[in-house]
Amino acid sequence: MNEHDSVRIASILEADGMVPTSTAEDADVVVLNTCCIRENADNKFYGHLGALKSVKDSRPGMQIAVAGCLAQKDKEAIAERAPWVDAVWGTHNSTRAAELLRQALSSDVTVCEIVDGPAGASEPPPALPVRRDSPHSAWVTIQVGCDNNCAFCIVPSVRGAESSKAFSSIVQEVRALAASGTVEVTLLGQNVNSYGRDITTSLRSDVAWRERTDLAGPLWAAGERARARPLFADLLRAVASVQGIRRVRYTSPHPKDLRADTIEVMASEKAVCPHLHLPLQSGSDDVLAAMHRGYTAARYLEKLTAARAAVDGLAVTTDIIVGFPGETDRDFDATLEVVAEASYDSAYTFIYSPRPGTESAAWTDRFVPADVVAERFERLRVVVERSALLKHQARVGMIEEVLVEGPSKRRPEMVTGRSAQGKLVHFPADPASIPPGAWADVRVVRAAPHYLEGELVEVTGWPRRKVSIPVVAA
Ligand code: SAH
Ligand code: SF4
């Protein structure tokens, strides 16, 4: 989501006449788009800011701006700690990026614009010009903010209340993207399964009803019209039906809200990728309860089993936190057991970090000692890698349909792309002859925990367009 916000900020600045540079040293304007979800990112930010000061000292007139959720959290503190910063804006002020930078040109102090609290946060997501991340793939925000209250999480306080983008504008945005060559979209939200929960009232108006029926047409069965709001499953189906879109992904669904109808759409719509990212966080029911996650390990596994039974070749990935306050050896063992049982294709594992203002940050008497956390983290890594390797080994000999991303970063004689399951696939080929956006059938010959290696069988399709064309969101 943060990366996507960066792309959006860049597109606003480009619309204002700026051009991208490849290094900060060449730039007239540097925007640090920050994330404060974990402490690590927070620490790195102040390091980057210090390094930029010396660049700015040797380059008079250069502007430095700070955006994103750390800006939202630290507000004026950034200006106090780093007075060489020209502008600071929060998560809801990105549309004003160009204007704020202009104001900063004639200001002696840091220009700061932060919309505070839930009032500003519950505004619908602003319509920003969308520059695509690549000519063939794009992220599409369907919802901002979060109404959950996970004890460890800073998102609700920096991103605000949940707010869904209108069904019709999302479908129109995807249509516009498809018309300009995008073949893959990833729908983004903090809890995509609760998409639409907040737009009940507006949907009752006639216009919205008409819009809804026009857009989805026969997808809406007569009986369904009695429903007061669109569900995520409806949106997924509508987006998957947009002509030209061959792959639809989404992240993240919350396990407590994952519904059978979403799985049903995944199973029946060819364009929806067989990949489910379902954050577990912990395998211990006590820890899950303390986190306020709203599910038990057994319920989580039940949903996973149902999803796997319904969706052919489903890849499953997750997020796990190690060392949540009060996590005992037994709790952690429960996590290892669930991880083994879930047999993930991969997992993002995080060391718990107390975030200011969150409920669990106050439970200092229950913090787990760093050496215990480090040891658990390593054990978890081993279990996750073993499971990922097994999953990947099972694909050896199979042919994957790969959407090409470009030359491999580490091995330029290889081309890299992603399979429908979302796995990285490397294969030897001349990158010049298979451009990003091409489709290739690749036979898997080797498996590693984090990627697959294969050999090219054939190129099955070429990019629909080679250049990125800016698209304006509805
Ligand atoms: N909305 C998503 C998660 C978004 S944050 C969901 O509920 O699944 C991405 C991940 O960061 C989380 O799944 C969690 O594993 C991790 N995370 C969030 N806050 C954290 C913290 N304080 N310490 C460690 N990891 C954290
Ligand atoms: Fe944070 Fe929980 Fe909301 Fe995810 S669902 S963003 S972890 S509060």
Coordinates of C-alpha atoms and ligand atoms in Angstrom, one line a residue:
M1 CA 0.0 0.0 0.0
N2 CA 2.8 2.3 0.9
E3 CA 4.6 1.6 -2.4
H4 CA 1.4 2.3 -4.2
D5 CA 1.1 5.6 -2.4
S6 CA 4.6 6.5 -3.5
V7 CA 3.6 5.8 -7.1
R8 CA 0.6 8.1 -6.7
I9 CA 2.7 10.9 -5.2
A10 CA 5.2 10.6 -8.0
S11 CA 2.3 10.8 -10.6
I12 CA 1.0 14.0 -8.9
L13 CA 4.5 15.6 -9.2
E14 CA 4.9 14.4 -12.8
A15 CA 1.5 15.9 -13.6
D16 CA 3.0 19.2 -12.2
G17 CA 5.8 19.0 -14.7
M18 CA 8.5 17.2 -12.8
V19 CA 10.5 14.3 -14.2
P20 CA 11.9 11.4 -12.2
T21 CA 15.7 11.1 -11.6
S22 CA 17.5 8.0 -10.7
T23 CA 19.5 9.3 -7.7
A24 CA 18.7 11.7 -4.9
E25 CA 21.9 13.7 -5.8
D26 CA 20.3 14.7 -9.1
A27 CA 16.9 15.7 -7.7
D28 CA 15.4 19.1 -7.0
V29 CA 12.8 17.4 -4.9
V30 CA 13.1 14.3 -2.8
V31 CA 10.0 12.9 -1.1
L32 CA 10.4 10.3 1.6
N33 CA 7.1 8.4 1.8
T34 CA 7.3 6.7 5.1
C35 CA 5.8 3.7 6.9
C36 CA 5.6 3.4 10.7
I37 CA 4.0 0.0 10.9
R38 CA 7.1 -1.5 12.5
E39 CA 9.9 0.1 14.4
N40 CA 12.5 -0.9 11.9
A41 CA 11.1 1.3 9.2
D42 CA 10.8 4.1 11.6
N43 CA 14.5 3.9 12.6
K44 CA 15.7 3.7 9.0
F45 CA 13.8 6.8 8.1
Y46 CA 15.7 9.1 10.4
G47 CA 18.9 7.6 9.0
H48 CA 17.9 8.4 5.4
L49 CA 16.9 11.9 6.5
G50 CA 20.3 12.5 8.0
A51 CA 22.0 11.3 4.8
L52 CA 19.8 13.6 2.7
K53 CA 20.9 16.6 4.8
S54 CA 24.4 16.4 3.4
V55 CA 23.1 16.1 -0.1
K56 CA 21.0 19.2 0.4
D57 CA 23.9 21.1 1.9
S58 CA 25.8 20.7 -1.3
R59 CA 22.8 21.4 -3.5
P60 CA 21.2 24.7 -2.6
G61 CA 17.5 25.0 -3.5
M62 CA 16.9 21.2 -3.2
Q63 CA 13.6 20.4 -1.4
I64 CA 13.0 17.5 1.0
A65 CA 9.5 16.4 1.8
V66 CA 8.2 13.7 4.2
A67 CA 4.9 12.0 3.5
G68 CA 3.1 8.9 4.7
C69 CA 2.1 7.4 8.0
L70 CA 5.2 8.2 10.0
A71 CA 4.6 11.9 9.0
Q72 CA 1.1 11.4 10.3
K73 CA 2.3 9.9 13.5
D74 CA 5.2 12.3 14.3
K75 CA 3.6 15.4 12.9
E76 CA 5.6 18.5 13.9
A77 CA 8.3 16.4 15.6
I78 CA 9.9 15.8 12.2
A79 CA 10.2 19.5 11.6
E80 CA 11.8 19.9 15.1
R81 CA 14.2 17.1 14.7
A82 CA 15.1 17.8 11.1
P83 CA 14.5 21.5 10.3
W84 CA 16.1 21.0 6.9
V85 CA 12.8 19.3 5.8
D86 CA 10.8 21.7 3.6
A87 CA 7.4 20.0 3.8
V88 CA 5.6 17.4 5.8
W89 CA 2.2 16.0 4.8
G90 CA 0.0 13.2 6.2
T91 CA -1.7 10.1 4.7
H92 CA -4.7 12.1 3.6
N93 CA -2.9 15.1 2.1
S94 CA -1.0 13.6 -0.8
T95 CA -3.3 15.2 -3.4
R96 CA -1.8 18.6 -2.3
A97 CA 1.9 17.5 -2.7
A98 CA 2.7 19.9 -5.6
E99 CA 1.0 22.8 -3.9
L100 CA 2.7 22.2 -0.5
L101 CA 6.1 22.1 -2.2
R102 CA 5.4 25.4 -3.9
Q103 CA 4.3 26.9 -0.6
A104 CA 7.5 25.7 1.0
L105 CA 9.6 27.6 -1.6
S106 CA 8.6 30.9 0.0
S107 CA 8.5 29.7 3.6
D108 CA 11.3 29.9 6.2
V109 CA 9.8 27.1 8.2
T110 CA 8.7 23.6 7.4
V111 CA 5.3 23.6 5.8
C112 CA 3.2 21.0 7.6
E113 CA -0.2 19.7 6.6
I114 CA -1.8 16.8 8.5
V115 CA -5.4 15.9 8.6
D116 CA -5.9 14.7 12.1
G117 CA -8.1 11.9 13.5
P118 CA -11.0 10.0 12.2
A119 CA -12.9 13.0 10.8
G120 CA -10.5 13.6 8.0
A121 CA -9.8 9.9 7.8
S122 CA -13.3 8.9 7.0
E123 CA -13.3 11.0 3.8
P124 CA -13.5 8.8 0.7
P125 CA -10.2 8.1 -0.8
P126 CA -9.2 11.1 -3.0
A127 CA -9.2 10.7 -6.8
L128 CA -5.6 10.9 -7.7
P129 CA -3.9 10.5 -11.0
V130 CA -2.7 7.0 -11.2
R131 CA 0.7 6.2 -12.8
R132 CA 1.0 2.5 -13.2
D133 CA 3.8 0.7 -11.5
S134 CA 4.6 -1.1 -14.7
P135 CA 2.9 -1.0 -18.1
H136 CA 1.2 -4.3 -17.5
S137 CA 0.5 -4.4 -13.8
A138 CA -1.3 -2.0 -11.5
W139 CA -2.4 -1.7 -7.9
V140 CA -5.9 -0.4 -7.4
T141 CA -6.9 0.9 -3.9
I142 CA -10.4 -0.2 -3.1
Q143 CA -10.5 0.9 0.5
V144 CA -8.4 2.9 2.9
G145 CA -8.1 2.8 6.7
C146 CA -9.2 0.1 9.1
D147 CA -12.0 -0.4 11.6
N148 CA -10.4 -3.3 13.5
N149 CA -8.4 -2.9 16.7
C150 CA -5.6 -5.4 16.6
A151 CA -3.7 -4.7 19.8
F152 CA -0.4 -4.4 18.1
C153 CA -1.3 -2.3 15.1
I154 CA -0.8 1.4 14.4
V155 CA -2.7 1.4 11.1
P156 CA -6.1 2.6 12.4
S157 CA -4.6 5.6 14.2
V158 CA -2.5 6.7 11.2
R159 CA -4.7 5.7 8.3
G160 CA -8.0 6.4 10.0
A161 CA -11.4 4.7 9.7
E162 CA -12.3 2.3 7.0
S163 CA -13.6 3.9 3.8
S164 CA -14.5 2.1 0.6
K165 CA -14.1 3.6 -2.8
A166 CA -17.4 3.4 -4.9
F167 CA -18.0 0.2 -6.7
S168 CA -18.5 1.9 -10.0
S169 CA -15.3 4.0 -9.8
I170 CA -13.2 1.0 -9.0
V171 CA -14.6 -0.9 -12.0
Q172 CA -14.1 2.2 -14.2
E173 CA -10.6 2.6 -13.0
V174 CA -9.8 -1.0 -13.9
R175 CA -11.5 -0.6 -17.3
A176 CA -9.4 2.5 -18.0
L177 CA -6.2 0.6 -17.0
A178 CA -7.2 -2.4 -19.2
A179 CA -7.8 0.0 -22.1
S180 CA -4.3 1.2 -21.8
G181 CA -2.6 -2.2 -21.7
T182 CA -2.7 -3.3 -18.0
V183 CA -3.4 -7.1 -17.8
E184 CA -2.9 -7.6 -14.0
V185 CA -4.4 -5.7 -11.1
T186 CA -4.0 -6.1 -7.4
L187 CA -6.9 -4.8 -5.3
L188 CA -5.6 -3.1 -2.2
G189 CA -7.1 -2.6 1.3
Q190 CA -6.3 -3.3 4.9
N191 CA -9.2 -5.6 5.2
V192 CA -10.5 -6.2 1.7
N193 CA -13.3 -8.6 2.9
S194 CA -15.1 -5.9 4.6
Y195 CA -15.1 -3.8 1.4
G196 CA -18.4 -1.9 1.1
R197 CA -19.4 -2.2 4.8
D198 CA -19.3 1.6 5.0
I199 CA -21.3 2.4 1.8
T200 CA -24.6 0.9 2.8
T201 CA -26.4 4.2 2.9
S202 CA -25.2 5.7 -0.3
L203 CA -26.1 2.5 -2.2
R204 CA -29.7 2.9 -1.2
S205 CA -30.0 5.9 -3.6
D206 CA -31.5 5.1 -7.0
V207 CA -28.5 6.3 -8.9
A208 CA -26.2 3.9 -7.1
W209 CA -28.5 1.0 -7.6
R210 CA -28.7 1.7 -11.3
E211 CA -25.0 2.1 -11.5
R212 CA -24.5 -1.2 -9.7
T213 CA -26.9 -3.1 -12.0
D214 CA -25.5 -1.5 -15.1
L215 CA -22.0 -2.3 -14.2
A216 CA -22.4 -5.8 -13.1
G217 CA -25.4 -6.6 -15.3
P218 CA -26.3 -10.3 -15.1
L219 CA -23.9 -10.8 -12.3
W220 CA -26.6 -9.5 -10.0
A221 CA -29.3 -12.2 -9.6
A222 CA -32.7 -10.8 -9.0
G223 CA -32.8 -12.0 -5.4
E224 CA -29.4 -10.4 -4.8
R225 CA -30.8 -6.9 -5.4
A226 CA -32.4 -7.0 -2.0
R227 CA -28.9 -6.9 -0.5
A228 CA -28.1 -3.4 0.8
R229 CA -24.5 -3.2 -0.2
P230 CA -21.9 -4.7 -2.6
L231 CA -19.6 -7.4 -1.1
F232 CA -16.0 -7.9 -1.8
A233 CA -16.9 -11.0 -3.8
D234 CA -19.1 -8.9 -6.1
L235 CA -16.3 -6.5 -6.7
L236 CA -13.8 -9.3 -7.4
R237 CA -16.2 -10.8 -9.9
A238 CA -16.9 -7.5 -11.6
V239 CA -13.1 -6.7 -11.9
A240 CA -12.3 -10.2 -13.1
S241 CA -14.9 -9.7 -15.9
V242 CA -13.3 -6.6 -17.2
Q243 CA -12.1 -7.3 -20.8
G244 CA -8.3 -7.4 -21.1
I245 CA -7.7 -8.2 -17.4
R246 CA -6.1 -11.6 -17.2
R247 CA -5.0 -11.6 -13.6
V248 CA -6.6 -10.3 -10.5
R249 CA -4.9 -10.4 -7.1
Y250 CA -5.9 -8.9 -3.8
T251 CA -4.4 -8.1 -0.4
S252 CA -5.2 -8.5 2.5
P253 CA -8.2 -10.4 3.5
H254 CA -8.7 -10.7 7.3
P255 CA -9.3 -14.3 8.3
K256 CA -12.3 -13.4 10.5
D257 CA -14.1 -11.8 7.5
L258 CA -13.1 -14.3 4.7
R259 CA -16.4 -15.5 3.3
A260 CA -17.4 -18.5 1.3
D261 CA -18.6 -16.2 -1.5
T262 CA -15.1 -14.8 -2.0
I263 CA -13.6 -18.3 -2.3
E264 CA -16.4 -19.2 -4.7
V265 CA -15.4 -16.3 -7.0
M266 CA -11.8 -17.4 -6.8
A267 CA -12.8 -20.9 -7.8
S268 CA -15.0 -19.8 -10.6
E269 CA -13.4 -16.8 -12.2
K270 CA -10.4 -17.8 -14.3
A271 CA -8.8 -14.3 -14.0
V272 CA -8.6 -14.4 -10.2
C273 CA -5.2 -15.8 -9.3
P274 CA -5.0 -19.0 -7.1
H275 CA -3.2 -17.2 -4.3
L276 CA -4.6 -16.4 -0.9
H277 CA -2.6 -14.2 1.5
L278 CA -4.2 -14.9 4.8
P279 CA -2.4 -13.3 7.8
L280 CA -2.3 -15.7 10.7
Q281 CA -0.3 -13.6 13.2
S282 CA -0.2 -16.4 15.8
G283 CA -1.2 -20.0 16.1
S284 CA -2.0 -19.6 19.8
D285 CA -5.7 -19.0 20.7
D286 CA -4.6 -17.0 23.8
V287 CA -2.4 -14.7 21.8
L288 CA -5.0 -14.4 19.1
A289 CA -7.5 -13.3 21.7
A290 CA -5.1 -10.9 23.3
M291 CA -4.5 -9.4 19.8
H292 CA -8.3 -9.1 19.3
R293 CA -8.0 -11.0 16.0
G294 CA -11.5 -12.5 16.1
Y295 CA -10.6 -16.1 15.2
T296 CA -9.1 -19.2 16.7
A297 CA -6.4 -21.3 15.1
A298 CA -8.9 -24.0 14.4
R299 CA -11.3 -21.6 12.7
Y300 CA -8.4 -20.3 10.6
L301 CA -7.4 -23.7 9.5
E302 CA -11.0 -24.7 8.7
K303 CA -11.2 -21.7 6.3
L304 CA -7.9 -22.6 4.8
T305 CA -9.0 -26.2 4.2
A306 CA -12.3 -25.0 2.6
A307 CA -10.4 -22.6 0.4
R308 CA -7.9 -25.3 -0.7
A309 CA -10.7 -27.7 -1.5
A310 CA -12.5 -25.1 -3.6
V311 CA -9.6 -23.5 -5.5
D312 CA -7.4 -25.6 -7.7
G313 CA -3.7 -25.3 -7.0
L314 CA -4.2 -22.6 -4.3
A315 CA -1.0 -21.0 -3.0
V316 CA -1.3 -19.7 0.5
T317 CA 0.9 -17.1 2.2
T318 CA 0.7 -15.4 5.5
D319 CA 2.1 -12.9 8.1
I320 CA 3.2 -13.9 11.5
I321 CA 4.4 -11.9 14.5
V322 CA 6.9 -13.4 16.9
G323 CA 7.2 -12.2 20.5
F324 CA 3.8 -10.5 21.0
P325 CA 3.7 -9.4 24.7
G326 CA 2.9 -12.4 26.9
E327 CA 3.8 -15.0 24.2
T328 CA 4.9 -18.1 26.1
D329 CA 6.9 -21.1 24.8
R330 CA 3.7 -23.0 24.6
D331 CA 2.1 -20.2 22.6
F332 CA 5.0 -20.2 20.2
D333 CA 4.9 -24.0 19.8
A334 CA 1.2 -23.6 18.9
T335 CA 2.3 -21.2 16.1
L336 CA 4.9 -23.7 14.8
E337 CA 2.2 -26.4 14.8
V338 CA -0.3 -24.3 12.9
V339 CA 2.4 -23.1 10.4
A340 CA 3.4 -26.8 9.8
E341 CA -0.2 -27.8 9.3
A342 CA -1.1 -24.8 7.1
S343 CA 2.0 -25.7 4.9
Y344 CA 2.5 -22.2 3.5
D345 CA 4.0 -21.3 0.2
S346 CA 5.7 -18.4 2.0
A347 CA 5.4 -16.2 5.0
Y348 CA 6.4 -12.8 6.1
T349 CA 7.6 -13.1 9.6
F350 CA 8.0 -10.1 11.9
I351 CA 9.5 -9.5 15.3
Y352 CA 6.9 -7.7 17.4
S353 CA 7.6 -4.0 17.8
P354 CA 5.7 -1.9 20.2
R355 CA 4.1 1.0 18.3
P356 CA 3.2 4.3 20.1
G357 CA -0.4 4.5 21.1
T358 CA -1.3 0.9 20.4
E359 CA -2.9 -1.2 23.2
S360 CA -0.1 -3.8 23.5
A361 CA 2.7 -1.2 23.6
A362 CA 1.6 -0.5 27.2
W363 CA 2.1 -4.2 28.3
T364 CA 5.7 -3.6 29.1
D365 CA 5.6 -6.2 32.0
R366 CA 4.8 -8.9 29.4
F367 CA 7.4 -8.0 26.8
V368 CA 9.3 -11.1 25.6
P369 CA 13.1 -10.8 26.1
A370 CA 15.0 -10.0 22.9
D371 CA 17.1 -13.2 23.0
V372 CA 14.0 -15.4 23.4
V373 CA 12.4 -13.6 20.4
A374 CA 15.5 -14.0 18.3
E375 CA 15.6 -17.7 19.0
R376 CA 11.9 -18.2 18.2
F377 CA 12.2 -16.1 15.1
E378 CA 15.0 -18.4 13.8
R379 CA 13.0 -21.5 14.5
L380 CA 10.0 -20.2 12.7
R381 CA 12.1 -19.2 9.7
V382 CA 13.3 -22.8 9.4
V383 CA 9.8 -24.2 9.6
V384 CA 8.5 -21.7 7.0
E385 CA 11.4 -22.3 4.6
R386 CA 10.9 -26.1 4.9
S387 CA 7.3 -25.7 4.0
A388 CA 7.9 -23.3 1.2
L389 CA 10.6 -25.5 -0.3
L390 CA 8.3 -28.6 -0.2
K391 CA 5.6 -26.5 -2.0
H392 CA 8.0 -25.3 -4.6
Q393 CA 9.5 -28.8 -5.1
A394 CA 6.0 -30.1 -5.9
R395 CA 6.0 -27.7 -8.9
V396 CA 9.1 -29.1 -10.5
G397 CA 8.2 -30.6 -13.9
M398 CA 5.1 -28.4 -14.2
I399 CA 4.6 -25.7 -16.7
E400 CA 3.9 -22.3 -15.2
E401 CA 2.4 -19.4 -17.1
V402 CA 4.7 -16.5 -16.3
L403 CA 3.9 -12.8 -16.7
V404 CA 7.4 -11.4 -17.4
E405 CA 8.7 -8.6 -15.2
G406 CA 12.1 -8.0 -16.7
P407 CA 15.7 -9.1 -16.3
S408 CA 16.6 -10.8 -13.0
K409 CA 18.1 -8.3 -10.7
R410 CA 21.0 -10.5 -9.6
R411 CA 21.5 -12.6 -12.8
P412 CA 21.1 -10.4 -15.9
E413 CA 21.3 -13.5 -18.1
M414 CA 17.9 -14.6 -16.6
V415 CA 14.4 -13.2 -17.1
T416 CA 12.1 -13.0 -14.1
G417 CA 8.3 -13.1 -13.9
R418 CA 5.5 -14.3 -11.7
S419 CA 3.4 -17.4 -12.0
A420 CA -0.4 -17.2 -11.4
Q421 CA 0.3 -18.4 -7.8
G422 CA 2.4 -15.3 -7.4
K423 CA 5.7 -17.1 -7.2
L424 CA 8.9 -15.6 -8.6
V425 CA 10.1 -17.6 -11.6
H426 CA 13.6 -17.1 -13.2
F427 CA 14.5 -18.6 -16.5
P428 CA 17.5 -18.2 -18.8
A429 CA 16.6 -16.0 -21.8
D430 CA 17.8 -12.8 -23.5
P431 CA 15.9 -10.1 -21.6
A432 CA 15.9 -8.0 -24.8
S433 CA 13.9 -10.6 -26.6
I434 CA 11.2 -11.1 -24.0
P435 CA 10.1 -7.7 -22.7
P436 CA 8.2 -7.0 -19.5
G437 CA 4.5 -7.7 -20.0
A438 CA 5.2 -10.8 -22.2
W439 CA 3.7 -14.1 -21.3
A440 CA 5.8 -17.2 -21.3
D441 CA 5.3 -20.9 -20.6
V442 CA 8.2 -22.0 -18.4
R443 CA 8.9 -25.6 -17.3
V444 CA 10.0 -25.6 -13.6
V445 CA 13.4 -27.4 -13.2
R446 CA 14.6 -26.3 -9.8
A447 CA 12.9 -25.2 -6.6
A448 CA 14.3 -22.9 -3.8
P449 CA 12.3 -21.6 -0.8
H450 CA 11.8 -18.2 -2.3
Y451 CA 11.6 -18.8 -6.0
L452 CA 11.4 -21.3 -8.9
E453 CA 13.8 -21.8 -11.7
G454 CA 12.8 -23.0 -15.1
E455 CA 13.4 -23.3 -18.8
L456 CA 11.5 -21.5 -21.4
V457 CA 9.0 -23.6 -23.3
E458 CA 7.5 -20.8 -25.5
V459 CA 6.5 -17.2 -25.5
T460 CA 2.8 -17.2 -25.6
G461 CA 1.9 -13.5 -25.7
W462 CA 3.4 -10.1 -26.1
P463 CA 2.8 -6.9 -24.1
R464 CA -0.4 -5.2 -25.1
R465 CA 1.4 -1.9 -25.0
K466 CA 5.0 -1.2 -24.4
V467 CA 4.8 2.3 -22.9
S468 CA 3.2 3.4 -19.7
I469 CA 0.3 5.9 -20.3
P470 CA -0.9 7.9 -17.3
V471 CA -4.5 7.0 -16.4
V472 CA -6.7 9.3 -14.4
A473 CA -8.7 7.6 -11.7
A474 CA -12.5 8.2 -11.8
Ligands
SAH1 N1 -4.4 -5.4 7.5 C1 -3.5 -6.5 7.4 C2 -2.1 -6.3 8.0 C3 -1.4 -5.0 7.6 S1 0.1 -4.8 8.4 C4 -4.1 -7.6 8.3 O1 -4.8 -7.4 9.2 O2 -3.8 -8.8 8.0 C5 1.1 -6.0 7.7 C6 1.7 -6.9 8.8 O3 2.6 -6.2 9.6 C7 0.7 -7.5 9.7 O4 0.0 -8.6 9.2 C8 1.5 -7.9 10.9 O5 2.0 -9.2 10.8 C9 2.7 -7.0 10.8 N2 2.6 -6.0 11.9 C10 1.8 -5.0 12.1 N3 2.0 -4.3 13.3 C11 3.1 -4.9 13.8 C12 3.9 -4.7 15.0 N4 3.6 -3.8 15.9 N5 5.0 -5.5 15.2 C13 5.3 -6.5 14.3 N6 4.6 -6.7 13.2 C14 3.5 -6.0 12.9
SF4_2 FE1 -3.9 -3.5 11.6 FE2 -5.6 -5.4 12.3 FE3 -6.4 -3.4 10.7 FE4 -4.8 -5.3 9.8 S1 -6.9 -5.6 10.5 S2 -4.6 -3.0 9.5 S3 -3.5 -5.7 11.6 S4 -5.8 -3.2 12.9

